[in-house]
Short mmCIF file of C-alpha atoms and ligand atoms in Angstrom, two decimals:
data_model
loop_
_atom_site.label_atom_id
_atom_site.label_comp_id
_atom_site.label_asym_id
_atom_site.label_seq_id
_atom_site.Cartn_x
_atom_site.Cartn_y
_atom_site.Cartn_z
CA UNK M 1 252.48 -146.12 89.05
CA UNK M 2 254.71 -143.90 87.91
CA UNK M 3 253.42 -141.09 85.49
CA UNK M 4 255.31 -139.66 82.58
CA UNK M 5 255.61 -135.67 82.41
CA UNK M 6 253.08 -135.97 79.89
CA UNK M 7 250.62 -137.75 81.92
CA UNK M 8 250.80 -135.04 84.42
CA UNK M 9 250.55 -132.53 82.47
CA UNK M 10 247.60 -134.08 80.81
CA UNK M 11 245.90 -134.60 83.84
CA UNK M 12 246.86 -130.99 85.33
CA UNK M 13 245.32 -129.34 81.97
CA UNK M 14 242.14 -131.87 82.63
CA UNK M 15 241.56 -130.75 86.30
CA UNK M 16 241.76 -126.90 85.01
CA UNK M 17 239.60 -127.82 82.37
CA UNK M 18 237.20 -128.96 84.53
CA UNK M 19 236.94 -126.42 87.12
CA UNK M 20 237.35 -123.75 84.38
CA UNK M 21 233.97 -125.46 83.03
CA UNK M 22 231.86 -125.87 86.48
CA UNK M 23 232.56 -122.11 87.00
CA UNK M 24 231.56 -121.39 83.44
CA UNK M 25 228.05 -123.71 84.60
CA UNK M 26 227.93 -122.50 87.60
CA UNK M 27 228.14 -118.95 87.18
CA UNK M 28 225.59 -119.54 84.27
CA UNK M 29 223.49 -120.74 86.50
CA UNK M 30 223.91 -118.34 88.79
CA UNK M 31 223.84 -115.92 86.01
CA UNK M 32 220.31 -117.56 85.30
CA UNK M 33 219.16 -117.74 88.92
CA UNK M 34 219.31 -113.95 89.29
CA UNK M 35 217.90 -113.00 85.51
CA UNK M 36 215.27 -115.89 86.83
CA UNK M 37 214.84 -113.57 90.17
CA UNK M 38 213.95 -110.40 87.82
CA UNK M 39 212.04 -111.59 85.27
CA UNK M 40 209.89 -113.37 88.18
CA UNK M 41 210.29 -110.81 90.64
CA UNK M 42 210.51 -107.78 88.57
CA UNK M 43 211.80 -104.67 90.85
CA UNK M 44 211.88 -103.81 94.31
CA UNK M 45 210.36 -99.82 94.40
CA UNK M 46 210.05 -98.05 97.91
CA UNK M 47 206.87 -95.82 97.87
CA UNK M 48 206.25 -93.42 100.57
CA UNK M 49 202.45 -91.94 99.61
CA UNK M 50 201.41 -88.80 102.34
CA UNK M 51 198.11 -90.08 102.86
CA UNK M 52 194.36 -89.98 101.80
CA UNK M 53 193.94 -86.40 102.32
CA UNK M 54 191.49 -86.31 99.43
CA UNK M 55 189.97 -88.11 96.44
CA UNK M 56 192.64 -87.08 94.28
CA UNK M 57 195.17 -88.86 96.69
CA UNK M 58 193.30 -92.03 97.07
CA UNK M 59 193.08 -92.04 93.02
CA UNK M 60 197.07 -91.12 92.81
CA UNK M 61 198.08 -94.02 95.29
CA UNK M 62 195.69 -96.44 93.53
CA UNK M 63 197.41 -95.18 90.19
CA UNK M 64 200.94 -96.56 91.22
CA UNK M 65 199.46 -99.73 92.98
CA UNK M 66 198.05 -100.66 89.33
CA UNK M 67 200.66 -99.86 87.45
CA UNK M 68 203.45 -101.02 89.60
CA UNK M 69 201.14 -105.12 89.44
CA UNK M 70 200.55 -104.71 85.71
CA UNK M 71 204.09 -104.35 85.36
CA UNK M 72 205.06 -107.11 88.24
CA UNK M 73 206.95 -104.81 90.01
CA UNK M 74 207.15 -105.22 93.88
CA UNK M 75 205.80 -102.41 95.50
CA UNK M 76 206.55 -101.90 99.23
CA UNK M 77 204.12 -99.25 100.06
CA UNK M 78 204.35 -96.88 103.49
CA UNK M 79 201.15 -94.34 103.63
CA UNK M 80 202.78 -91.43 106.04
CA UNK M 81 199.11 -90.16 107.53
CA UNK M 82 200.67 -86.77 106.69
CA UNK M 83 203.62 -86.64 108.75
CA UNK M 84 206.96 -85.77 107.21
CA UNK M 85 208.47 -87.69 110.21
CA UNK M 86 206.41 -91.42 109.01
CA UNK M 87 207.94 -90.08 104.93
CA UNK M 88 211.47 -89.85 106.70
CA UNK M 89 210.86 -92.83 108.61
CA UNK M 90 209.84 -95.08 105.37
CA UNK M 91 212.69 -93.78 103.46
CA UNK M 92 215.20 -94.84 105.93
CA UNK M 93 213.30 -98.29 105.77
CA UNK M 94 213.54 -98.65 102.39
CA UNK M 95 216.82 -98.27 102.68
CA UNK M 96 217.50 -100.83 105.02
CA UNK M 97 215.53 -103.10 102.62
CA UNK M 98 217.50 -102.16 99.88
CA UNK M 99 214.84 -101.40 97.44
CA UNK M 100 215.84 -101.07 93.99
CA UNK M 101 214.26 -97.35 93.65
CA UNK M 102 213.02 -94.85 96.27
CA UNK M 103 209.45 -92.91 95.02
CA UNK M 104 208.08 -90.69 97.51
CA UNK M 105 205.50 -87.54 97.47
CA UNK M 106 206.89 -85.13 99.61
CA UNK M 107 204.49 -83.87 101.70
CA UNK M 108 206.25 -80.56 102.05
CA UNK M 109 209.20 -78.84 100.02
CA UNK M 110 211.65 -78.86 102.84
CA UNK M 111 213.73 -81.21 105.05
CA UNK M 112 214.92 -84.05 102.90
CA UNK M 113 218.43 -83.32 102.90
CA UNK M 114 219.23 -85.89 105.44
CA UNK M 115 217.52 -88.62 104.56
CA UNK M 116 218.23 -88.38 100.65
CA UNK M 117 222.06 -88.52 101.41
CA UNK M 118 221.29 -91.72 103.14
CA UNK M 119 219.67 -92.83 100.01
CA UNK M 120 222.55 -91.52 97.76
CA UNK M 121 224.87 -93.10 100.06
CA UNK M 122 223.59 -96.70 99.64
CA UNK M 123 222.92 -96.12 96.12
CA UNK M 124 219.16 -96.51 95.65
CA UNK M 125 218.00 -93.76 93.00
CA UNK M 126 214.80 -91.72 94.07
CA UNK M 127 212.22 -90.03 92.08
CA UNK M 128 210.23 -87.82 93.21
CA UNK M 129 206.55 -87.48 92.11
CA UNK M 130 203.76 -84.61 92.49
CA UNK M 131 205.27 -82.46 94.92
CA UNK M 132 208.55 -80.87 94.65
CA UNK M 133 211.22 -80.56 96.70
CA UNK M 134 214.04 -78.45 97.77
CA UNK M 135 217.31 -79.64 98.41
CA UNK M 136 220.96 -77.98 98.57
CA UNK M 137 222.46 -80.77 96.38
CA UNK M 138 220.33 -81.63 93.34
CA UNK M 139 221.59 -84.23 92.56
CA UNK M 140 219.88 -85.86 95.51
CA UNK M 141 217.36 -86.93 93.23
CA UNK M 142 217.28 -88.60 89.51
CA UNK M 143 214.17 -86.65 88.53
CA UNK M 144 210.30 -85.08 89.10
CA UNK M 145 207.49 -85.80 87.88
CA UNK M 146 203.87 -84.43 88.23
CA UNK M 147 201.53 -81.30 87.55
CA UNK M 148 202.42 -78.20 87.14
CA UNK M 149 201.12 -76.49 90.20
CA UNK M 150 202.34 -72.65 88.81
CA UNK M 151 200.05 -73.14 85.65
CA UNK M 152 197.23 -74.38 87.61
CA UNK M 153 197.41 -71.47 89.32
CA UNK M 154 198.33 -68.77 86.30
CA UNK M 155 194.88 -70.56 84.81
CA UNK M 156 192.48 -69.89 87.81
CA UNK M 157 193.59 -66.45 87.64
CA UNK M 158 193.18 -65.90 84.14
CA UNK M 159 189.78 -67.19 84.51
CA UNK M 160 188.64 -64.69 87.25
CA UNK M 161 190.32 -61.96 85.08
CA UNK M 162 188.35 -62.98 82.12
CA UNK M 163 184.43 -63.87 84.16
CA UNK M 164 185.01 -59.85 85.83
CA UNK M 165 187.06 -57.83 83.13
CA UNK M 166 185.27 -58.89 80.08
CA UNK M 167 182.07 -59.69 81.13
CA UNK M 168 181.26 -57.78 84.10
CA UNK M 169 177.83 -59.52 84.13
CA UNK M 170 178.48 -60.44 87.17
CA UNK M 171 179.17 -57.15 89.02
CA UNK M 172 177.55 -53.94 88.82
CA UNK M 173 179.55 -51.34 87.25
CA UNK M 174 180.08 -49.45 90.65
CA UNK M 175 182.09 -52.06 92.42
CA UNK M 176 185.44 -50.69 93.15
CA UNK M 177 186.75 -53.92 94.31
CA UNK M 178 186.39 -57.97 93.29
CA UNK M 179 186.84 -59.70 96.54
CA UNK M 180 188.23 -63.07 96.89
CA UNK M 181 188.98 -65.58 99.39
CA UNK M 182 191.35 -67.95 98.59
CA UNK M 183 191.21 -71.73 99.92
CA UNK M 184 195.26 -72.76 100.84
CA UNK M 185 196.48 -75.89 100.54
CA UNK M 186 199.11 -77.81 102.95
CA UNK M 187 201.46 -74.96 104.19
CA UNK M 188 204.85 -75.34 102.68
CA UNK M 189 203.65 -77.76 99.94
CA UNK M 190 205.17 -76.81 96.57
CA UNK M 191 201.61 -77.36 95.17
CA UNK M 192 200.05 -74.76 97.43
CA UNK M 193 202.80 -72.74 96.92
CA UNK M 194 202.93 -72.92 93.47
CA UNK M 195 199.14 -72.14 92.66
CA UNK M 196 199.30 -69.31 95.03
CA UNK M 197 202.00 -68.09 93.37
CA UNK M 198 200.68 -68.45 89.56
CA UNK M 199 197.09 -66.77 90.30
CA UNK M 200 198.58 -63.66 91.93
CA UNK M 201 201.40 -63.62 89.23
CA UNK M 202 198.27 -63.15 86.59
CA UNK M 203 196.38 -60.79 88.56
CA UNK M 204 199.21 -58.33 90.07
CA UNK M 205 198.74 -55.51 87.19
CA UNK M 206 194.77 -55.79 87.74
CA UNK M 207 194.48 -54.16 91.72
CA UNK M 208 190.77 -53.85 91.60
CA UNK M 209 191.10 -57.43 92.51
CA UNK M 210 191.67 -58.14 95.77
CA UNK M 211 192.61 -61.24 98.26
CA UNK M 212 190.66 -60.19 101.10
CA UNK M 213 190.97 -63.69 102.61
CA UNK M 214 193.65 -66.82 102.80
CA UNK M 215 193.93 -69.35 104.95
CA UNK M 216 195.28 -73.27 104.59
CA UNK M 217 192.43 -75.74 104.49
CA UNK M 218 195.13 -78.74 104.35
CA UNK M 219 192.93 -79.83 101.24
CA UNK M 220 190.84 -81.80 103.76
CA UNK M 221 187.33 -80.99 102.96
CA UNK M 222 186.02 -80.80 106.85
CA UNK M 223 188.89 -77.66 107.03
CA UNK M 224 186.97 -76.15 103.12
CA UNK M 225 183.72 -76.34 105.62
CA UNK M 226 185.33 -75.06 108.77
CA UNK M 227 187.14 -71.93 107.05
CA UNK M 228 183.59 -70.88 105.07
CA UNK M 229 181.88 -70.90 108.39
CA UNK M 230 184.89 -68.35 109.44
CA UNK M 231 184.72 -66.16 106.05
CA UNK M 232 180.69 -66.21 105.51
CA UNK M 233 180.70 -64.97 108.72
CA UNK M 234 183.82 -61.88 108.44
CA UNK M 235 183.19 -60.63 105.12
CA UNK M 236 179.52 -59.88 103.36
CA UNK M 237 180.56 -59.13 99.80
CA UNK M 238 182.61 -61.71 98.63
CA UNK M 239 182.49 -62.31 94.82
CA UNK M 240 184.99 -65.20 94.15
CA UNK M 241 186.29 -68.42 96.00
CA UNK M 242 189.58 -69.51 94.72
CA UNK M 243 190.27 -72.85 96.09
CA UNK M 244 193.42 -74.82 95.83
CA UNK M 245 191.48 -78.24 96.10
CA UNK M 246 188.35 -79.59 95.40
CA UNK M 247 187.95 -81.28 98.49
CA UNK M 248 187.81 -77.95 100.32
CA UNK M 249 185.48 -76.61 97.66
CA UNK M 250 182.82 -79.09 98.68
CA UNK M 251 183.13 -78.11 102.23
CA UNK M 252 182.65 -74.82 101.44
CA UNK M 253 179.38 -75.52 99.06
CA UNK M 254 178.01 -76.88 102.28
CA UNK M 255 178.60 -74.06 104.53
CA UNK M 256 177.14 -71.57 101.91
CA UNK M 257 173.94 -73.83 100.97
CA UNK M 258 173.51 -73.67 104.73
CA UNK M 259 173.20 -69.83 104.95
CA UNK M 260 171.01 -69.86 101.79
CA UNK M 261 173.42 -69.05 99.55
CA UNK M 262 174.22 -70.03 95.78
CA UNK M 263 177.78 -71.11 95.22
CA UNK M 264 178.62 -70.76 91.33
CA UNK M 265 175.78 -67.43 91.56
CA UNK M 266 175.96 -65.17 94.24
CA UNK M 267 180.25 -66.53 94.32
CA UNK M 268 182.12 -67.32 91.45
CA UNK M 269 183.94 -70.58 92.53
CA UNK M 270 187.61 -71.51 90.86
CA UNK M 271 188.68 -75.24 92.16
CA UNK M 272 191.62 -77.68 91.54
CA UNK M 273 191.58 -81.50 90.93
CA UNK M 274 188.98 -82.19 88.12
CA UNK M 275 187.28 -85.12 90.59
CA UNK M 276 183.89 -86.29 89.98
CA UNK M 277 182.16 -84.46 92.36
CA UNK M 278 183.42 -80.91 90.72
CA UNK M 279 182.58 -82.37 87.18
CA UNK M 280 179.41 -82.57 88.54
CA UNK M 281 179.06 -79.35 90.25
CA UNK M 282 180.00 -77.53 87.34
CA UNK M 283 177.22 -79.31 85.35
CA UNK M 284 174.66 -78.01 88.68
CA UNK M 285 176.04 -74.34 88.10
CA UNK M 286 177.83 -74.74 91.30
CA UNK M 287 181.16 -73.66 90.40
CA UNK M 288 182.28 -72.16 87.28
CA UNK M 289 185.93 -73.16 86.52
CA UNK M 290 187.16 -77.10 87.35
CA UNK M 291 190.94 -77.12 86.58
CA UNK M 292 192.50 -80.37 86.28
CA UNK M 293 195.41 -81.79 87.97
CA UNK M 294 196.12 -85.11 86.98
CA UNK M 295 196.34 -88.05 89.55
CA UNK M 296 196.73 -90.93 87.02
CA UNK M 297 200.57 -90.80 87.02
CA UNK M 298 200.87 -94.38 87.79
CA UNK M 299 202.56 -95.76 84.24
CA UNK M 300 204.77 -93.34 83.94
CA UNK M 301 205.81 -93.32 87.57
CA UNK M 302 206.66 -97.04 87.29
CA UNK M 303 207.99 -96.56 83.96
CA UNK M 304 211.13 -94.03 85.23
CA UNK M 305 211.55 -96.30 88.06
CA UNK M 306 211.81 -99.40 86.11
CA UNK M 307 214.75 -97.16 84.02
CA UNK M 308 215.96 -95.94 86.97
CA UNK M 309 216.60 -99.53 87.87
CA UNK M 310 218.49 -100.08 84.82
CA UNK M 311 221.09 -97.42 85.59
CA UNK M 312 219.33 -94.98 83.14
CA UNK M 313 219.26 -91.11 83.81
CA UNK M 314 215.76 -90.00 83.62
CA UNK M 315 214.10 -86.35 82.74
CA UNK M 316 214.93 -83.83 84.91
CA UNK M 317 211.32 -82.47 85.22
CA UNK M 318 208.12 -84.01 83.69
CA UNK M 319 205.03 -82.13 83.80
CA UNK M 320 201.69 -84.69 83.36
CA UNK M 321 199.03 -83.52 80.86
CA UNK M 322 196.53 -81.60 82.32
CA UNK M 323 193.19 -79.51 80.86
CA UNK M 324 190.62 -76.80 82.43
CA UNK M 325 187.38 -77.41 82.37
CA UNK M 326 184.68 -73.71 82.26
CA UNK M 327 181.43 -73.20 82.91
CA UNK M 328 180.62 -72.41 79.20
CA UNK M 329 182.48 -75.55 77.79
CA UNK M 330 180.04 -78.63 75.95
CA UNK M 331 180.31 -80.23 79.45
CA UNK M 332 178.69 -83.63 78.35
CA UNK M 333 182.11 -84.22 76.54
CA UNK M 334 183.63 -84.46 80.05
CA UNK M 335 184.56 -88.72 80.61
CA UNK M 336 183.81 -90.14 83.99
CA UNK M 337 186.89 -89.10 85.67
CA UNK M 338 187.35 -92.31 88.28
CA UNK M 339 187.70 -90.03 91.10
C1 GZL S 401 198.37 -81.90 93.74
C2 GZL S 401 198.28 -82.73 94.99
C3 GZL S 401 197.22 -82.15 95.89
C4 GZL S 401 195.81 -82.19 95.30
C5 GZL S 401 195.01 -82.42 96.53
O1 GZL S 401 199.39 -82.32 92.90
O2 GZL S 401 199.50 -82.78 95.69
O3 GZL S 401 197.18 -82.92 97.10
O4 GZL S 401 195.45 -81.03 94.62
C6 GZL S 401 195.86 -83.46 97.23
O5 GZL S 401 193.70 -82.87 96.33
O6 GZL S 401 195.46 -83.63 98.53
ZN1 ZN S 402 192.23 -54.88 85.78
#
């Protein structure tokens, strides 16, 4: 049959017509598979969590598990028992997996370098959450977010400066020197470093107080316990504990209720957190100054993730809210805290 030039041409525009329409269809529908895939599937977030150290790490891991299912975001989740090595480890998995966005605590300030490259290098955004970190190139990371570990600290000193300048109730007049032991956190964590760093920053211009003791309880309470055994027993006139957890607090309570002594009375007690357990030893007179750092960071953890997955840039630094909690406040105001 012989076809006319027309014909052909007819034909020709029909066959381009038609692929031109299954790609259209097809790519639709591919189009639709993958929107299908997120709104189904939500994100993919790598979380690397240190561990369950304390109360207030159980409550911040539980945070982003919550917030990450309310929002139907997958959540591959690696808990690093509190090795830097398991956090590097998890990363470097995530990576493989291609996760959408990397969130990790780090567990110390240095030594991410490496491993963040990696991440940069495949193109999976990180945020990094509670702890800081410190890296040569900062634009390793898209962002922070947490407490503010300096303030925490600048508070529990301006605390002690107020319960022994002002009202030197406490002391009698003849004391030369306030002596205070001070309860470290993880060596090298920007937390520990940072609320170190804010209560001596407060109290440097006022030398009749004094750090006669400092030592890193890990904020494990069994270490709060282990290190008051060691104090009790080197110094006799100690007048305030200034403890970078409350974890360690509580072990501490125990070793000085052992030897007969009244934590909150005969030692002015500063802790960190805000968990139940201080709430409620501040109600018993046990300690006298509860700040809070916030755990509950879940939302907005999963919130700069999700925008991270979007391509957005995200705050630089975000600093959670965060109150203090003293001996003298209407403590019955105080909400059950959930950790
Ligand atoms: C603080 C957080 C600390 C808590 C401890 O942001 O990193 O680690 O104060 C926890 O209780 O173990
Ligand atoms: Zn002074």
């Amino acid at each position: 049959m012989i076809h006319t030039k027309r014909q052909i041409r007819k034909h020709f525009l029909g066959i381009i017509f038609f692929i031109l329409i299954c790609s259209l269809i097809g790519c639709s529908a591919q189009k639709k598979k993958v929107s299908q895939f997120d709104e189904d599937h939500g994100i993919i977030v790598g979380f690397s969590q240190i561990g369950a150290e304390s109360a207030w790490r159980t409550c911040n891991t539980r945070s982003v598990q919550d917030a990450a299912a309310e929002k139907g975001v997958q959540l591959v989740y690696d808990n690093a028992e509190q090795k830097q090595e398991n956090q590097i480890k998890a990363i470097r998995s995530f990576i493989a997996y291609q996760v959408d966005v990397i969130v990790f605590v780090p567990i110390v300030t240095d030594g991410w370098d490496n491993v963040l490259q990696e991440a940069q290098d495949a193109g999976i955004p990180v945020l990094v959450t509670d702890r800081k970190i410190d890296v040569a190139d900062p634009s390793l990371y898209a962002g922070f977010i947490g407490t503010d570990s300096l303030k925490e600290g600048r508070n529990a000193g301006l605390f002690v400066l107020d319960k022994f300048t002002n009202k030197r109730d406490h002391l009698d007049q003849t004391k030369e020197y306030i002596n205070i032991v001070e309860l470290f956190g993880t060596e090298g964590s920007s937390v520990a470093n940072g609320r170190a760093e804010g209560f001596r920053e407060v109290l440097k211009d006022h030398p009749e107080f004094r750090i006669v003791y400092s030592k890193s309880g890990d904020f494990l309470r069994s270490k709060g316990y282990e290190l008051a055994v060691e104090f009790l027993d080197m110094h006799e006139d100690i007048d305030v504990i200034y403890s970078h957890n409350d974890g360690m607090t509580l072990g501490a309570i125990e070793a000085m209720e052992e030897r007969g002594l009244r934590p909150g009375t005969d030692i002015v007690i500063v802790t960190i957190d805000a968990q139940q357990a201080a709430i409620d030893a501040l109600r018993e007179g046990k300690v006298n100054c509860v700040i809070e750092c916030n755990p509950k960071t879940g939302p907005e953890i999963i919130k700069l993730a999700e925008r991270l997955a979007a391509g957005e840039t995200i705050p630089r630094v975000q600093y959670v809210h965060e109150e203090v909690f003293y001996e003298t406040d209407d403590l019955s105001l105080i909400e059950p805290r959930g950790y």
